[in-house]
Every structure is written in C-alpha cells, then in structure tokens.
C-alpha cells in the first residue's frame, strides 16, 4: 500500500497535514511548469550586457545574419540590438500569420530614434494611433481620387515614360548610370498626384530633393545609424546622423515653399492634387475652430515627405534591378522583347496588356522577389501582450517581419536564390499568383501605394523594353555584372552602368 493510501486509511493530524503538503507540492510544481509555459518567450542567442547580440550581427546586412539565425532558432526568435529586445519573424507561414491573422496585435509601428528624429510622430510611415489612422485613410482616399490604380494615373505614367525615353536616348547607346533618370521619372509620377504637376528633369531644386531622399535612404542602412538607434546619445558625434538631419531639414524647407505656392493659388472648387485636398480640410477645421485637428502643417509636410520618399525610391530601385537583370540574362530579355512586340504591334503598352504578357509579368514579379528591396520591412511593435505560436510576446516589443525570409523561403520557391521567372508561370506559360510574394509587406502596414507601384513597374518596364535593348558596357561580360546589393535601408543594385541600344526598327511609335 502506498504512503498516501496508508495515510488516508488511518487518518491522523500528521497524516492529514502530510497529504495536504503532498498536494500543495504537486500543485506548486505543475502550476509553476504551466506558468513557465505561459510566460515562454521566443528563444535566441545569449546576449551580452549592454551590447546584446551586436557582435553576432553583420551591421551592413543584418537581414542576412537574422535569416541565418532563423535556421538555428526557428521561425520566431529573440535578438538584442544593444539593450533593445527584438522579436524576429521568419518564413512565409509565420510572417503571414502575424501580419494578416494577428493584424491588430502586430500592427503598430516601432518608431526607432532615427525615425522619430524625422517625423516627431507625424505623417503616415512613422506614426501610430489616431494620427496614423487619419493620415493613412486620408492619403489612400486622395491617392484614389487622383487616379491611383485608375486610368488617370495610367495617363500620368505614360506621359512620364516619354520624358524618360528622351533622357535615355541622349546617351546614344553609351554607358550611363540608370539611377537618376529612373528616380526622376518615378518621383514625377508621385509629384503629379501629390502636387498636381510634374517637374522638369533639369529643375535644380527637384534634382536636389530627389538626391537628398536617396542619400538618406542609403545612409539609413549604414552601421553608424544602426548603432545610433541602439545608443541615441551618440547622435551628435555621428557624421551620418548629422548629414541625414541636414538633408531632412532642407527637404522640409523645400516642401514648405511648394506648399505655400499651392496655398496662394488654392481654388476650393478645383483640387489639383493631394495637397489641395489637405489644405481644404485644414481650412475647414480652422474655420470651425477645431484646435485639435490632425489636418495641421506638421502632418501635411510629413505626409508629403513620406509619400515622396516611399513613392520614389522603391519603384525606381526595382526598375533598376529589372534593367540590370535584362542586361545580365539576354535570353530572358529576348523573350520579353518578343512578347511585347507581338502583343503591342509597336503601339504604346497599356495596363490592359498585362493579361496578354504573362512572361513579362513573371519577369517583373521575379525581379521584385529576387531584388528583395525591403528585406526587414519597417519595424513593427506589438499593441498588447500576444500569445503567438506558443510564445508570449509582451506589449511594446519591437518586431521585425523578415521579408527576405519570405521571398527566399525554400518551402515556397523552387530555386529561391536564383533569377527564375518560371516561379510565376504554370506549365502552359500562364501567369500564376504566389501567396509568398510579399514585397509590399502585408496586413495593416502594407504599402498603401501598391497598386500605383505595380502600374508604374509594368508601364515603365514594357515601354523601355519596347524601345531599348540593354547591355553591359563595352568590355564587360554579362557574367561580370554584379547582383550584390549596395548597403541601405532599401537594397539598390551596386553602382553600375548599362548601355541602352535603340530598337527603333521594332517600334512604330
């Protein structure tokens, strides 16, 4: 007979106490185990005091180190960037589950020091709560009103393709850097929607503004700025931080000058662009005596700055990758030329042609997948304590949805590391959508200009392909064209030049 049974058969005070102690111990052990289970945080490498896991990261390309770590620690793990705890989400299933199925819990933006320096909590990209909701809602509505994803923006983009072609033709087939012409073209599309007009490529203020935005996006990915985000007190000693602040102030000043001009010529009956719509809302709030309105000057300057930066860099960077890949893989370029010539017969390509150009569409999608230009997305933060995949992630924890691990997920892509347009084609050569194609992120914080960007990529790419054959510079072989990305917040191709040889005989327009 066991101890407990014996004590129960011959009840004594001692026996009863022993039984109670026995049950308390059992309860304590099991409840402690379950509470440990309930408070289980994602695993990760052991951090050092103050430095965290800093010494284990490649600060020029942290997304590569984090992707490697996911193979050891799983699809959800913890790292410390200096003293700051970060939860990394890796792989298609985990990232999608967090951003889509737990959209509210993972939907806030983590406003790291450098982003706060820029925005002070205004605008769309680096704000939360009511401010973010109102500015995003307004921007989406305005972008749609001014033609995003519709015929109106298609016409603006088509008009810009002609200006871009003229600039490229001036190089007469000689090697040139693709970055500035493509940056100016994509900037002008967003400018036409936001300001109501485009700029001349020769406009010095416009060129300086675009160049400052690009410089800031490059510097944002530098090791010194990442160190600054971990230890903000270092700011005043960092050259890159001072450069970014100077660029930001100059761009804000330039935006303010443009806003003042638009305000002077504002017509309440006829809105020219998103800024006019904002100014009208601002005046109505002022007239009604609403001192707490979110339609204030800080939000206007920051929203315009956000749209201009996001609308310029990501699209032009993707187009640069498209042209570089065409020069590197001439057999792919030949198939694209053949399909475009067959479908258009030499007339201007239009969005409607996309459904008849499955191969070209697959090439654009595969470029976006392989170029992987926003590898870590922008950081999120949890809006409450979240129980996710058996782990507890506390409210206010910084979260990196590792988009590179989605776009290179071996369970989703046949050859994740190589350029393979067949990823988006079925056996009959028809275009196939892929769930793990997530370059615009997903959920509440997905790119609000996605439909505009998709339209731009298709129209610019097909028009350039229709008119030019892209090759490496003389003396450089296709194999020598580098596919390593430069360091930056977004991943641009490494500096290079291409030749754009006219295909005049193939086109009639």
GROMACS .gro file of C-alpha atoms in nm:
model
  509
    1UNK     CA    1   0.000   0.000   0.000
    2UNK     CA    2   0.139   0.343  -0.097
    3UNK     CA    3   0.208   0.623   0.152
    4UNK     CA    4  -0.092   0.834   0.052
    5UNK     CA    5  -0.335   0.538   0.067
    6UNK     CA    6  -0.199   0.435   0.408
    7UNK     CA    7  -0.242   0.787   0.547
    8UNK     CA    8  -0.594   0.803   0.411
    9UNK     CA    9  -0.689   0.470   0.571
   10UNK     CA   10  -0.554   0.575   0.916
   11UNK     CA   11  -0.633   0.945   0.933
   12UNK     CA   12  -0.426   1.133   1.192
   13UNK     CA   13  -0.349   1.505   1.221
   14UNK     CA   14   0.003   1.436   1.097
   15UNK     CA   15  -0.132   1.223   0.815
   16UNK     CA   16  -0.378   1.489   0.701
   17UNK     CA   17  -0.106   1.756   0.712
   18UNK     CA   18   0.130   1.535   0.510
   19UNK     CA   19  -0.139   1.473   0.246
   20UNK     CA   20  -0.207   1.848   0.225
   21UNK     CA   21   0.166   1.920   0.190
   22UNK     CA   22   0.192   1.648  -0.077
   23UNK     CA   23  -0.093   1.802  -0.282
   24UNK     CA   24   0.045   2.154  -0.236
   25UNK     CA   25   0.386   2.040  -0.370
   26UNK     CA   26   0.222   1.868  -0.668
   27UNK     CA   27   0.009   2.178  -0.735
   28UNK     CA   28   0.308   2.410  -0.699
   29UNK     CA   29   0.524   2.201  -0.936
   30UNK     CA   30   0.256   2.177  -1.205
   31UNK     CA   31   0.134   2.533  -1.175
   32UNK     CA   32   0.494   2.658  -1.190
   33UNK     CA   33   0.553   2.449  -1.503
   34UNK     CA   34   0.234   2.580  -1.664
   35UNK     CA   35   0.310   2.941  -1.567
   36UNK     CA   36   0.658   2.898  -1.715
   37UNK     CA   37   0.489   2.763  -2.026
   38UNK     CA   38   0.250   3.061  -2.029
   39UNK     CA   39   0.537   3.312  -1.998
   40UNK     CA   40   0.759   3.138  -2.251
   41UNK     CA   41   0.942   3.391  -2.466
   42UNK     CA   42   1.091   3.313  -2.808
   43UNK     CA   43   1.443   3.161  -2.787
   44UNK     CA   44   1.754   3.326  -2.929
   45UNK     CA   45   2.129   3.369  -2.893
   46UNK     CA   46   2.257   3.468  -2.550
   47UNK     CA   47   2.302   3.847  -2.530
   48UNK     CA   48   2.598   4.029  -2.373
   49UNK     CA   49   2.526   4.306  -2.120
   50UNK     CA   50   2.468   4.645  -2.294
   51UNK     CA   51   2.587   4.519  -2.637
   52UNK     CA   52   2.320   4.247  -2.668
   53UNK     CA   53   2.386   4.038  -2.982
   54UNK     CA   54   2.558   4.325  -3.160
   55UNK     CA   55   2.883   4.132  -3.217
   56UNK     CA   56   2.694   3.848  -3.390
   57UNK     CA   57   2.530   4.074  -3.649
   58UNK     CA   58   2.658   4.192  -3.984
   59UNK     CA   59   2.557   4.557  -3.937
   60UNK     CA   60   2.584   4.631  -4.310
   61UNK     CA   61   2.347   4.348  -4.393
   62UNK     CA   62   2.168   4.246  -4.070
   63UNK     CA   63   1.891   4.069  -4.265
   64UNK     CA   64   2.146   3.804  -4.378
   65UNK     CA   65   2.260   3.728  -4.021
   66UNK     CA   66   1.899   3.718  -3.897
   67UNK     CA   67   1.799   3.484  -4.180
   68UNK     CA   68   2.087   3.251  -4.082
   69UNK     CA   69   1.985   3.268  -3.714
   70UNK     CA   70   1.630   3.159  -3.806
   71UNK     CA   71   1.774   2.828  -3.930
   72UNK     CA   72   1.911   2.765  -3.580
   73UNK     CA   73   1.644   2.922  -3.354
   74UNK     CA   74   1.328   2.870  -3.561
   75UNK     CA   75   1.076   3.097  -3.731
   76UNK     CA   76   1.025   3.316  -3.424
   77UNK     CA   77   1.323   3.417  -3.212
   78UNK     CA   78   1.463   3.697  -2.994
   79UNK     CA   79   1.774   3.907  -3.050
   80UNK     CA   80   1.904   4.209  -2.860
   81UNK     CA   81   2.015   4.511  -3.062
   82UNK     CA   82   2.221   4.667  -2.789
   83UNK     CA   83   1.990   4.679  -2.486
   84UNK     CA   84   1.675   4.665  -2.708
   85UNK     CA   85   1.485   4.338  -2.734
   86UNK     CA   86   1.362   4.248  -3.084
   87UNK     CA   87   1.148   3.952  -3.191
   88UNK     CA   88   1.223   3.833  -3.546
   89UNK     CA   89   0.958   3.657  -3.756
   90UNK     CA   90   1.093   3.439  -4.035
   91UNK     CA   91   0.943   3.233  -4.319
   92UNK     CA   92   0.621   3.278  -4.515
   93UNK     CA   93   0.384   3.096  -4.276
   94UNK     CA   94   0.495   3.285  -3.963
   95UNK     CA   95   0.516   3.630  -4.122
   96UNK     CA   96   0.177   3.592  -4.290
   97UNK     CA   97   0.015   3.459  -3.971
   98UNK     CA   98   0.147   3.756  -3.769
   99UNK     CA   99   0.075   4.037  -4.018
  100UNK     CA  100  -0.257   3.907  -4.155
  101UNK     CA  101  -0.419   3.681  -3.892
  102UNK     CA  102  -0.290   3.890  -3.599
  103UNK     CA  103  -0.303   4.220  -3.788
  104UNK     CA  104  -0.411   4.434  -3.490
  105UNK     CA  105  -0.169   4.279  -3.241
  106UNK     CA  106   0.133   4.326  -3.473
  107UNK     CA  107   0.001   4.637  -3.649
  108UNK     CA  108   0.181   4.922  -3.471
  109UNK     CA  109   0.498   5.087  -3.598
  110UNK     CA  110   0.810   5.075  -3.379
  111UNK     CA  111   0.931   5.434  -3.402
  112UNK     CA  112   1.305   5.389  -3.355
  113UNK     CA  113   1.511   5.702  -3.265
  114UNK     CA  114   1.612   5.799  -3.619
  115UNK     CA  115   1.251   5.771  -3.741
  116UNK     CA  116   1.133   5.986  -3.451
  117UNK     CA  117   1.400   6.245  -3.536
  118UNK     CA  118   1.246   6.263  -3.884
  119UNK     CA  119   0.879   6.255  -3.805
  120UNK     CA  120   0.817   6.355  -3.441
  121UNK     CA  121   0.518   6.116  -3.467
  122UNK     CA  122   0.354   6.298  -3.763
  123UNK     CA  123   0.276   6.164  -4.112
  124UNK     CA  124   0.198   5.805  -4.210
  125UNK     CA  125   0.510   5.590  -4.206
  126UNK     CA  126   0.632   5.662  -3.853
  127UNK     CA  127   0.317   5.733  -3.652
  128UNK     CA  128   0.063   5.528  -3.456
  129UNK     CA  129  -0.287   5.559  -3.312
  130UNK     CA  130  -0.537   5.818  -3.434
  131UNK     CA  131  -0.274   6.019  -3.621
  132UNK     CA  132  -0.170   5.717  -3.829
  133UNK     CA  133  -0.530   5.606  -3.894
  134UNK     CA  134  -0.641   5.952  -4.006
  135UNK     CA  135  -0.336   6.024  -4.226
  136UNK     CA  136  -0.342   5.678  -4.389
  137UNK     CA  137  -0.717   5.698  -4.453
  138UNK     CA  138  -0.684   6.049  -4.600
  139UNK     CA  139  -0.383   5.954  -4.816
  140UNK     CA  140  -0.548   5.638  -4.952
  141UNK     CA  141  -0.868   5.825  -5.038
  142UNK     CA  142  -0.677   6.111  -5.201
  143UNK     CA  143  -0.446   5.883  -5.399
  144UNK     CA  144  -0.753   5.701  -5.531
  145UNK     CA  145  -0.933   6.029  -5.606
  146UNK     CA  146  -0.633   6.139  -5.810
  147UNK     CA  147  -0.625   5.821  -6.007
  148UNK     CA  148  -0.412   5.563  -5.820
  149UNK     CA  149  -0.480   5.233  -5.993
  150UNK     CA  150  -0.710   5.401  -6.247
  151UNK     CA  151  -0.695   5.541  -6.600
  152UNK     CA  152  -0.595   5.884  -6.469
  153UNK     CA  153  -0.268   5.763  -6.314
  154UNK     CA  154  -0.207   5.539  -6.615
  155UNK     CA  155  -0.208   5.853  -6.834
  156UNK     CA  156   0.033   6.032  -6.595
  157UNK     CA  157   0.274   5.737  -6.604
  158UNK     CA  158   0.252   5.702  -6.983
  159UNK     CA  159   0.328   6.073  -7.021
  160UNK     CA  160   0.634   6.028  -6.798
  161UNK     CA  161   0.761   5.726  -6.998
  162UNK     CA  162   0.812   5.959  -7.297
  163UNK     CA  163   1.019   6.208  -7.095
  164UNK     CA  164   1.228   5.919  -6.958
  165UNK     CA  165   1.287   5.778  -7.306
  166UNK     CA  166   1.414   6.118  -7.428
  167UNK     CA  167   1.665   6.135  -7.142
  168UNK     CA  168   1.793   5.781  -7.211
  169UNK     CA  169   1.819   5.848  -7.587
  170UNK     CA  170   2.054   6.139  -7.512
  171UNK     CA  171   2.318   5.884  -7.404
  172UNK     CA  172   2.316   5.748  -7.765
  173UNK     CA  173   2.387   5.392  -7.659
  174UNK     CA  174   2.684   5.489  -7.440
  175UNK     CA  175   2.717   5.357  -7.081
  176UNK     CA  176   2.514   5.552  -6.821
  177UNK     CA  177   2.409   5.521  -6.459
  178UNK     CA  178   2.039   5.428  -6.452
  179UNK     CA  179   1.971   5.565  -6.103
  180UNK     CA  180   1.899   5.934  -6.164
  181UNK     CA  181   1.676   5.910  -6.475
  182UNK     CA  182   1.464   5.640  -6.311
  183UNK     CA  183   1.450   5.827  -5.978
  184UNK     CA  184   1.332   6.145  -6.152
  185UNK     CA  185   1.069   5.957  -6.354
  186UNK     CA  186   0.913   5.778  -6.054
  187UNK     CA  187   0.936   6.098  -5.842
  188UNK     CA  188   0.741   6.281  -6.109
  189UNK     CA  189   0.456   6.029  -6.102
  190UNK     CA  190   0.407   6.078  -5.728
  191UNK     CA  191   0.461   6.456  -5.767
  192UNK     CA  192   0.186   6.475  -6.031
  193UNK     CA  193  -0.055   6.309  -5.786
  194UNK     CA  194   0.059   6.496  -5.472
  195UNK     CA  195   0.140   6.845  -5.607
  196UNK     CA  196  -0.080   6.833  -5.918
  197UNK     CA  197   0.213   6.879  -6.159
  198UNK     CA  198   0.541   6.719  -6.263
  199UNK     CA  199   0.889   6.878  -6.257
  200UNK     CA  200   1.143   6.921  -6.537
  201UNK     CA  201   1.435   6.678  -6.502
  202UNK     CA  202   1.660   6.985  -6.525
  203UNK     CA  203   1.487   7.162  -6.231
  204UNK     CA  204   1.772   7.207  -5.983
  205UNK     CA  205   1.555   7.211  -5.667
  206UNK     CA  206   1.371   6.896  -5.779
  207UNK     CA  207   1.701   6.715  -5.853
  208UNK     CA  208   1.845   6.815  -5.516
  209UNK     CA  209   1.532   6.699  -5.334
  210UNK     CA  210   1.538   6.356  -5.505
  211UNK     CA  211   1.913   6.321  -5.443
  212UNK     CA  212   1.876   6.408  -5.072
  213UNK     CA  213   1.598   6.149  -5.031
  214UNK     CA  214   1.815   5.883  -5.196
  215UNK     CA  215   2.117   5.976  -4.986
  216UNK     CA  216   1.911   5.948  -4.667
  217UNK     CA  217   1.772   5.607  -4.764
  218UNK     CA  218   2.126   5.485  -4.833
  219UNK     CA  219   2.264   5.629  -4.505
  220UNK     CA  220   1.969   5.487  -4.304
  221UNK     CA  221   2.110   5.138  -4.367
  222UNK     CA  222   2.463   5.226  -4.255
  223UNK     CA  223   2.617   5.063  -3.946
  224UNK     CA  224   2.662   5.402  -3.773
  225UNK     CA  225   2.287   5.479  -3.791
  226UNK     CA  226   2.204   5.132  -3.659
  227UNK     CA  227   2.441   5.193  -3.368
  228UNK     CA  228   2.270   5.532  -3.316
  229UNK     CA  229   1.928   5.361  -3.291
  230UNK     CA  230   2.067   5.142  -3.011
  231UNK     CA  231   2.254   5.424  -2.832
  232UNK     CA  232   2.085   5.755  -2.932
  233UNK     CA  233   2.312   5.968  -2.711
  234UNK     CA  234   2.585   5.910  -2.973
  235UNK     CA  235   2.395   6.116  -3.233
  236UNK     CA  236   2.580   6.445  -3.208
  237UNK     CA  237   2.913   6.267  -3.277
  238UNK     CA  238   2.796   6.074  -3.587
  239UNK     CA  239   2.864   6.229  -3.928
  240UNK     CA  240   2.590   6.023  -4.097
  241UNK     CA  241   2.328   6.132  -3.844
  242UNK     CA  242   2.419   6.500  -3.896
  243UNK     CA  243   2.405   6.453  -4.275
  244UNK     CA  244   2.059   6.296  -4.255
  245UNK     CA  245   1.922   6.569  -4.032
  246UNK     CA  246   2.060   6.837  -4.265
  247UNK     CA  247   1.906   6.667  -4.570
  248UNK     CA  248   1.575   6.628  -4.390
  249UNK     CA  249   1.561   6.994  -4.286
  250UNK     CA  250   1.640   7.111  -4.640
  251UNK     CA  251   1.370   6.887  -4.786
  252UNK     CA  252   1.113   7.007  -4.532
  253UNK     CA  253   1.202   7.367  -4.622
  254UNK     CA  254   1.160   7.295  -4.993
  255UNK     CA  255   0.826   7.116  -4.936
  256UNK     CA  256   0.709   7.416  -4.728
  257UNK     CA  257   0.793   7.653  -5.018
  258UNK     CA  258   0.594   7.437  -5.261
  259UNK     CA  259   0.302   7.419  -5.014
  260UNK     CA  260   0.297   7.798  -4.973
  261UNK     CA  261   0.279   7.846  -5.351
  262UNK     CA  262  -0.008   7.596  -5.378
  263UNK     CA  263  -0.190   7.761  -5.087
  264UNK     CA  264  -0.166   8.105  -5.254
  265UNK     CA  265  -0.333   7.969  -5.571
  266UNK     CA  266  -0.579   7.734  -5.398
  267UNK     CA  267  -0.922   7.707  -5.559
  268UNK     CA  268  -1.180   7.543  -5.332
  269UNK     CA  269  -1.381   7.429  -5.634
  270UNK     CA  270  -1.095   7.256  -5.816
  271UNK     CA  271  -0.838   7.035  -5.643
  272UNK     CA  272  -0.514   6.980  -5.837
  273UNK     CA  273  -0.369   6.710  -5.614
  274UNK     CA  274  -0.347   6.557  -5.268
  275UNK     CA  275  -0.202   6.876  -5.113
  276UNK     CA  276  -0.503   7.083  -5.224
  277UNK     CA  277  -0.737   6.827  -5.063
  278UNK     CA  278  -0.538   6.850  -4.738
  279UNK     CA  279  -0.534   7.232  -4.740
  280UNK     CA  280  -0.911   7.241  -4.789
  281UNK     CA  281  -0.960   7.006  -4.489
  282UNK     CA  282  -0.717   7.223  -4.287
  283UNK     CA  283  -0.908   7.544  -4.369
  284UNK     CA  284  -1.244   7.385  -4.281
  285UNK     CA  285  -1.104   7.277  -3.941
  286UNK     CA  286  -0.964   7.625  -3.876
  287UNK     CA  287  -1.296   7.784  -3.973
  288UNK     CA  288  -1.479   7.552  -3.733
  289UNK     CA  289  -1.233   7.648  -3.457
  290UNK     CA  290  -1.104   7.288  -3.425
  291UNK     CA  291  -0.771   7.338  -3.248
  292UNK     CA  292  -0.710   6.962  -3.213
  293UNK     CA  293  -0.743   6.883  -3.584
  294UNK     CA  294  -0.489   6.640  -3.726
  295UNK     CA  295  -0.502   6.837  -4.052
  296UNK     CA  296  -0.215   7.062  -3.946
  297UNK     CA  297   0.103   7.178  -4.115
  298UNK     CA  298   0.332   6.922  -3.945
  299UNK     CA  299   0.117   6.634  -4.067
  300UNK     CA  300   0.097   6.781  -4.417
  301UNK     CA  301   0.475   6.826  -4.453
  302UNK     CA  302   0.547   6.481  -4.309
  303UNK     CA  303   0.279   6.302  -4.516
  304UNK     CA  304   0.407   6.463  -4.836
  305UNK     CA  305   0.764   6.373  -4.740
  306UNK     CA  306   0.662   6.010  -4.667
  307UNK     CA  307   0.475   5.971  -4.996
  308UNK     CA  308   0.755   6.134  -5.195
  309UNK     CA  309   1.029   5.915  -5.038
  310UNK     CA  310   0.836   5.588  -5.046
  311UNK     CA  311   0.692   5.658  -5.391
  312UNK     CA  312   1.030   5.739  -5.544
  313UNK     CA  313   1.288   5.502  -5.406
  314UNK     CA  314   1.122   5.161  -5.403
  315UNK     CA  315   0.981   5.179  -5.757
  316UNK     CA  316   1.294   5.325  -5.917
  317UNK     CA  317   1.513   5.071  -5.733
  318UNK     CA  318   1.300   4.783  -5.862
  319UNK     CA  319   1.319   4.920  -6.218
  320UNK     CA  320   1.697   4.945  -6.189
  321UNK     CA  321   1.708   4.577  -6.090
  322UNK     CA  322   1.480   4.494  -6.386
  323UNK     CA  323   1.717   4.658  -6.637
  324UNK     CA  324   2.029   4.511  -6.474
  325UNK     CA  325   1.879   4.160  -6.487
  326UNK     CA  326   1.783   4.205  -6.853
  327UNK     CA  327   2.142   4.300  -6.937
  328UNK     CA  328   2.269   4.001  -6.737
  329UNK     CA  329   2.025   3.750  -6.887
  330UNK     CA  330   1.994   3.843  -7.258
  331UNK     CA  331   1.791   3.530  -7.340
  332UNK     CA  332   1.523   3.648  -7.092
  333UNK     CA  333   1.537   3.998  -7.243
  334UNK     CA  334   1.487   3.849  -7.594
  335UNK     CA  335   1.171   3.668  -7.479
  336UNK     CA  336   1.038   3.988  -7.318
  337UNK     CA  337   1.105   4.184  -7.641
  338UNK     CA  338   0.931   3.918  -7.848
  339UNK     CA  339   0.621   3.912  -7.623
  340UNK     CA  340   0.590   4.292  -7.608
  341UNK     CA  341   0.635   4.330  -7.987
  342UNK     CA  342   0.376   4.057  -8.054
  343UNK     CA  343   0.113   4.198  -7.816
  344UNK     CA  344   0.152   4.571  -7.888
  345UNK     CA  345   0.249   4.566  -8.255
  346UNK     CA  346   0.458   4.874  -8.177
  347UNK     CA  347   0.187   5.088  -8.012
  348UNK     CA  348   0.229   5.224  -7.656
  349UNK     CA  349   0.187   4.943  -7.397
  350UNK     CA  350  -0.110   4.994  -7.162
  351UNK     CA  351  -0.210   4.827  -6.833
  352UNK     CA  352  -0.472   4.621  -7.015
  353UNK     CA  353  -0.186   4.443  -7.198
  354UNK     CA  354  -0.062   4.282  -6.876
  355UNK     CA  355  -0.300   3.986  -6.903
  356UNK     CA  356  -0.162   3.908  -7.250
  357UNK     CA  357   0.201   3.934  -7.137
  358UNK     CA  358   0.239   3.653  -6.880
  359UNK     CA  359   0.614   3.614  -6.935
  360UNK     CA  360   0.687   3.986  -6.897
  361UNK     CA  361   0.465   3.997  -6.587
  362UNK     CA  362   0.652   3.696  -6.444
  363UNK     CA  363   0.988   3.871  -6.510
  364UNK     CA  364   0.873   4.182  -6.317
  365UNK     CA  365   0.744   3.973  -6.025
  366UNK     CA  366   1.058   3.758  -6.015
  367UNK     CA  367   1.272   4.074  -6.013
  368UNK     CA  368   1.076   4.204  -5.713
  369UNK     CA  369   1.119   3.869  -5.537
  370UNK     CA  370   1.491   3.833  -5.602
  371UNK     CA  371   1.578   4.203  -5.550
  372UNK     CA  372   1.413   4.181  -5.208
  373UNK     CA  373   1.449   4.556  -5.172
  374UNK     CA  374   1.298   4.600  -4.823
  375UNK     CA  375   1.448   4.288  -4.659
  376UNK     CA  376   1.338   4.356  -4.300
  377UNK     CA  377   1.025   4.555  -4.377
  378UNK     CA  378   0.999   4.855  -4.141
  379UNK     CA  379   0.994   4.758  -3.772
  380UNK     CA  380   0.659   4.681  -3.608
  381UNK     CA  381   0.569   4.674  -3.241
  382UNK     CA  382   0.306   4.475  -3.052
  383UNK     CA  383  -0.004   4.668  -2.942
  384UNK     CA  384  -0.073   4.428  -2.649
  385UNK     CA  385   0.064   4.106  -2.496
  386UNK     CA  386   0.036   3.843  -2.772
  387UNK     CA  387   0.029   3.465  -2.740
  388UNK     CA  388   0.173   3.357  -3.074
  389UNK     CA  389   0.283   3.008  -3.180
  390UNK     CA  390   0.312   2.902  -2.816
  391UNK     CA  391   0.522   3.203  -2.715
  392UNK     CA  392   0.433   3.519  -2.525
  393UNK     CA  393   0.542   3.847  -2.684
  394UNK     CA  394   0.496   4.137  -2.445
  395UNK     CA  395   0.319   4.461  -2.538
  396UNK     CA  396   0.555   4.718  -2.691
  397UNK     CA  397   0.810   4.462  -2.817
  398UNK     CA  398   0.984   4.557  -3.141
  399UNK     CA  399   0.914   4.301  -3.418
  400UNK     CA  400   1.100   4.252  -3.749
  401UNK     CA  401   0.892   4.073  -4.013
  402UNK     CA  402   1.188   3.937  -4.213
  403UNK     CA  403   1.055   3.976  -4.568
  404UNK     CA  404   1.376   3.837  -4.715
  405UNK     CA  405   1.294   3.503  -4.549
  406UNK     CA  406   0.950   3.505  -4.716
  407UNK     CA  407   1.078   3.591  -5.063
  408UNK     CA  408   1.355   3.330  -5.030
  409UNK     CA  409   1.152   3.066  -4.839
  410UNK     CA  410   1.272   2.725  -4.961
  411UNK     CA  411   0.931   2.570  -4.894
  412UNK     CA  412   0.767   2.821  -5.131
  413UNK     CA  413   1.013   2.872  -5.417
  414UNK     CA  414   1.178   2.610  -5.637
  415UNK     CA  415   1.510   2.797  -5.669
  416UNK     CA  416   1.493   3.080  -5.412
  417UNK     CA  417   1.848   3.212  -5.466
  418UNK     CA  418   1.841   3.241  -5.846
  419UNK     CA  419   1.658   3.451  -6.106
  420UNK     CA  420   1.384   3.224  -6.238
  421UNK     CA  421   1.071   3.380  -6.398
  422UNK     CA  422   0.921   3.026  -6.409
  423UNK     CA  423   0.840   3.075  -6.038
  424UNK     CA  424   0.536   3.274  -6.163
  425UNK     CA  425   0.436   3.059  -6.463
  426UNK     CA  426   0.244   2.732  -6.493
  427UNK     CA  427   0.331   2.455  -6.740
  428UNK     CA  428   0.121   2.625  -7.009
  429UNK     CA  429   0.315   2.950  -6.962
  430UNK     CA  430   0.024   3.129  -6.791
  431UNK     CA  431   0.092   3.373  -6.509
  432UNK     CA  432   0.043   3.230  -6.158
  433UNK     CA  433  -0.004   3.436  -5.840
  434UNK     CA  434   0.201   3.322  -5.541
  435UNK     CA  435   0.092   3.374  -5.179
  436UNK     CA  436   0.453   3.407  -5.065
  437UNK     CA  437   0.508   3.703  -5.300
  438UNK     CA  438   0.513   3.973  -5.033
  439UNK     CA  439   0.743   4.260  -5.143
  440UNK     CA  440   0.483   4.519  -5.033
  441UNK     CA  441   0.453   4.353  -4.690
  442UNK     CA  442   0.101   4.260  -4.570
  443UNK     CA  443  -0.167   4.348  -4.316
  444UNK     CA  444  -0.239   4.692  -4.170
  445UNK     CA  445   0.101   4.836  -4.256
  446UNK     CA  446   0.126   4.709  -4.612
  447UNK     CA  447   0.239   4.961  -4.874
  448UNK     CA  448  -0.052   5.199  -4.942
  449UNK     CA  449   0.083   5.279  -5.291
  450UNK     CA  450   0.098   4.915  -5.403
  451UNK     CA  451  -0.148   4.949  -5.692
  452UNK     CA  452   0.033   5.260  -5.818
  453UNK     CA  453   0.374   5.091  -5.790
  454UNK     CA  454   0.252   4.782  -5.978
  455UNK     CA  455   0.116   5.001  -6.257
  456UNK     CA  456   0.440   5.202  -6.278
  457UNK     CA  457   0.660   4.891  -6.289
  458UNK     CA  458   0.459   4.742  -6.574
  459UNK     CA  459   0.426   5.059  -6.784
  460UNK     CA  460   0.783   5.186  -6.741
  461UNK     CA  461   0.938   4.841  -6.792
  462UNK     CA  462   0.738   4.747  -7.103
  463UNK     CA  463   0.790   5.089  -7.264
  464UNK     CA  464   1.168   5.082  -7.201
  465UNK     CA  465   1.189   4.723  -7.327
  466UNK     CA  466   0.989   4.817  -7.636
  467UNK     CA  467   1.236   5.092  -7.727
  468UNK     CA  468   1.572   4.972  -7.597
  469UNK     CA  469   1.796   4.669  -7.574
  470UNK     CA  470   2.000   4.687  -7.251
  471UNK     CA  471   2.358   4.555  -7.248
  472UNK     CA  472   2.666   4.570  -7.023
  473UNK     CA  473   2.920   4.843  -7.110
  474UNK     CA  474   3.179   4.754  -7.379
  475UNK     CA  475   3.443   4.520  -7.241
  476UNK     CA  476   3.216   4.392  -6.960
  477UNK     CA  477   3.062   4.047  -6.996
  478UNK     CA  478   2.715   3.951  -6.869
  479UNK     CA  479   2.882   3.731  -6.606
  480UNK     CA  480   3.070   4.031  -6.469
  481UNK     CA  481   2.751   4.225  -6.392
  482UNK     CA  482   2.726   4.222  -6.012
  483UNK     CA  483   2.399   4.121  -5.842
  484UNK     CA  484   2.521   4.210  -5.491
  485UNK     CA  485   2.313   4.490  -5.346
  486UNK     CA  486   2.454   4.812  -5.204
  487UNK     CA  487   2.408   4.892  -4.834
  488UNK     CA  488   2.097   5.094  -4.748
  489UNK     CA  489   1.753   5.086  -4.588
  490UNK     CA  490   1.635   4.960  -4.928
  491UNK     CA  491   1.858   4.736  -5.138
  492UNK     CA  492   1.975   4.911  -5.455
  493UNK     CA  493   2.197   4.737  -5.710
  494UNK     CA  494   2.569   4.805  -5.657
  495UNK     CA  495   2.688   5.105  -5.865
  496UNK     CA  496   2.698   5.010  -6.232
  497UNK     CA  497   2.641   5.143  -6.583
  498UNK     CA  498   2.439   4.999  -6.872
  499UNK     CA  499   2.404   5.075  -7.242
  500UNK     CA  500   2.056   5.132  -7.385
  501UNK     CA  501   2.071   5.049  -7.757
  502UNK     CA  502   1.776   5.175  -7.959
  503UNK     CA  503   1.539   4.913  -8.108
  504UNK     CA  504   1.389   5.171  -8.347
  505UNK     CA  505   1.324   4.911  -8.617
  506UNK     CA  506   1.088   4.718  -8.385
  507UNK     CA  507   0.859   5.007  -8.296
  508UNK     CA  508   0.636   5.245  -8.485
  509UNK     CA  509   0.554   5.494  -8.207
   0.00000   0.00000   0.00000
